[in-house]
Amino acid sequence: MEFDFSWLLLGLPLAFVLGWLASRLDLRQLRLENRQTPKAYFKGLNHLLNEQQDQAIDAFIEAVQHDPDTSELHFALGNLFRRRGEFERAVRVHQHLVARGDLSQADRDRAQYALALDYLKAGLLDRAEAALRKLEGTAHQTQAHLALLGIYERARDWTPASAIAQRLQSAGAGSFQHRIAHYLCEQAATLAYPADAATMERLLRQAIETAPQSPRPRMALARLQQQQGAQAAAFATWTTLAHDIPAALPLLARPLVELAEQTGRVDEALNLLGPAYERNPSLDLLQALAQLHRARGDASSAEAWLRHLTRERSLVAAHHWLRDSGQNLPEPVLQALERATKPLQRYRCAACGFEASQHFWQCPGCQAWDSYPARRVEEL
């Protein structure tokens, strides 16, 4: 049977037409997908700007399905999951990015840092620490060290915290001297007295040398000296602190007065605190002066409170004057005034506004150091 070449002549144009139609269909599909991907991306961006995180996540998932190789969409999706508290999904997204072989080293480091933040927000501190340690020598090293510092502070692991703080300071990330001094004080506070008294004193003196303008190490040293029975040395430490750091006087006025009463140095304390109060009036200083005058047998302190009221309008001072002046006010009135003045005698964090009845070196609310002024709420 002979082959009919006429069918071949007819088949070639037909194959050409079918191939052309197939290429057109593929091209249309590609254009459709390319149009859908940015559409889904911009839809997600719009939802994100409107703070509609659920809809934004759905849109970004749709965009990722159309183009699974887009790393920026994965980063956006992972960060959204973390902000919503869906840490497991955020971890999966960022682990996928870290494992991708086609990712640049810069993007892989970025994904590693994002993964560490996922663990940190989820409270998995050991995994976060391991992930942050992998960022040594990368562009995210400083941020990683700051995050590690936060982890060690939360865990109250002060020795590695000091090492990280020193590395940050050496790298030019700021001054960490006061924070390192706090770490040394915290280490001293964990030791047992009197067995470790020598080590406690060494740590406190190292803290003083590290941050000479920080009042906490000297206050702790003075208390340690009092425990050891070295009252003269303790009084000298309090006095030196009062001269060197006058802003801390409201904090050290009460312990200084108590030590002055114990050692018979009431006149010395009066000579120290009296001029300080005249230069910068303070409720704590005035209370300390009133206690010293009572210890010396002087007249009532009502006049001192009244003089303070002429300089500073203070409800706390008014309450003390009413109590000390001998006014025959009903007891319920005095109790109501005392209750009203209690919130005014608190300390307030300058960073987050957290209020407390006692002074903290580290805010219990925001964990900031040295954010509590030495003055009460009413005096701010």
mmCIF file of C-alpha atoms in Angstrom, residues 29 35 105 137 160 259 372:
data_model
loop_
_atom_site.group_PDB
_atom_site.id
_atom_site.type_symbol
_atom_site.label_atom_id
_atom_site.label_comp_id
_atom_site.label_asym_id
_atom_site.label_seq_id
_atom_site.Cartn_x
_atom_site.Cartn_y
_atom_site.Cartn_z
ATOM 1 C CA GLN A 29 -3.251 31.398 31.514
ATOM 2 C CA ARG A 35 -2.983 39.471 37.053
ATOM 3 C CA GLN A 105 21.950 34.528 52.380
ATOM 4 C CA GLY A 137 28.326 37.710 62.331
ATOM 5 C CA PRO A 160 25.615 36.063 80.407
ATOM 6 C CA LEU A 259 21.323 55.243 110.763
ATOM 7 C CA TYR A 372 11.253 55.278 88.117
#
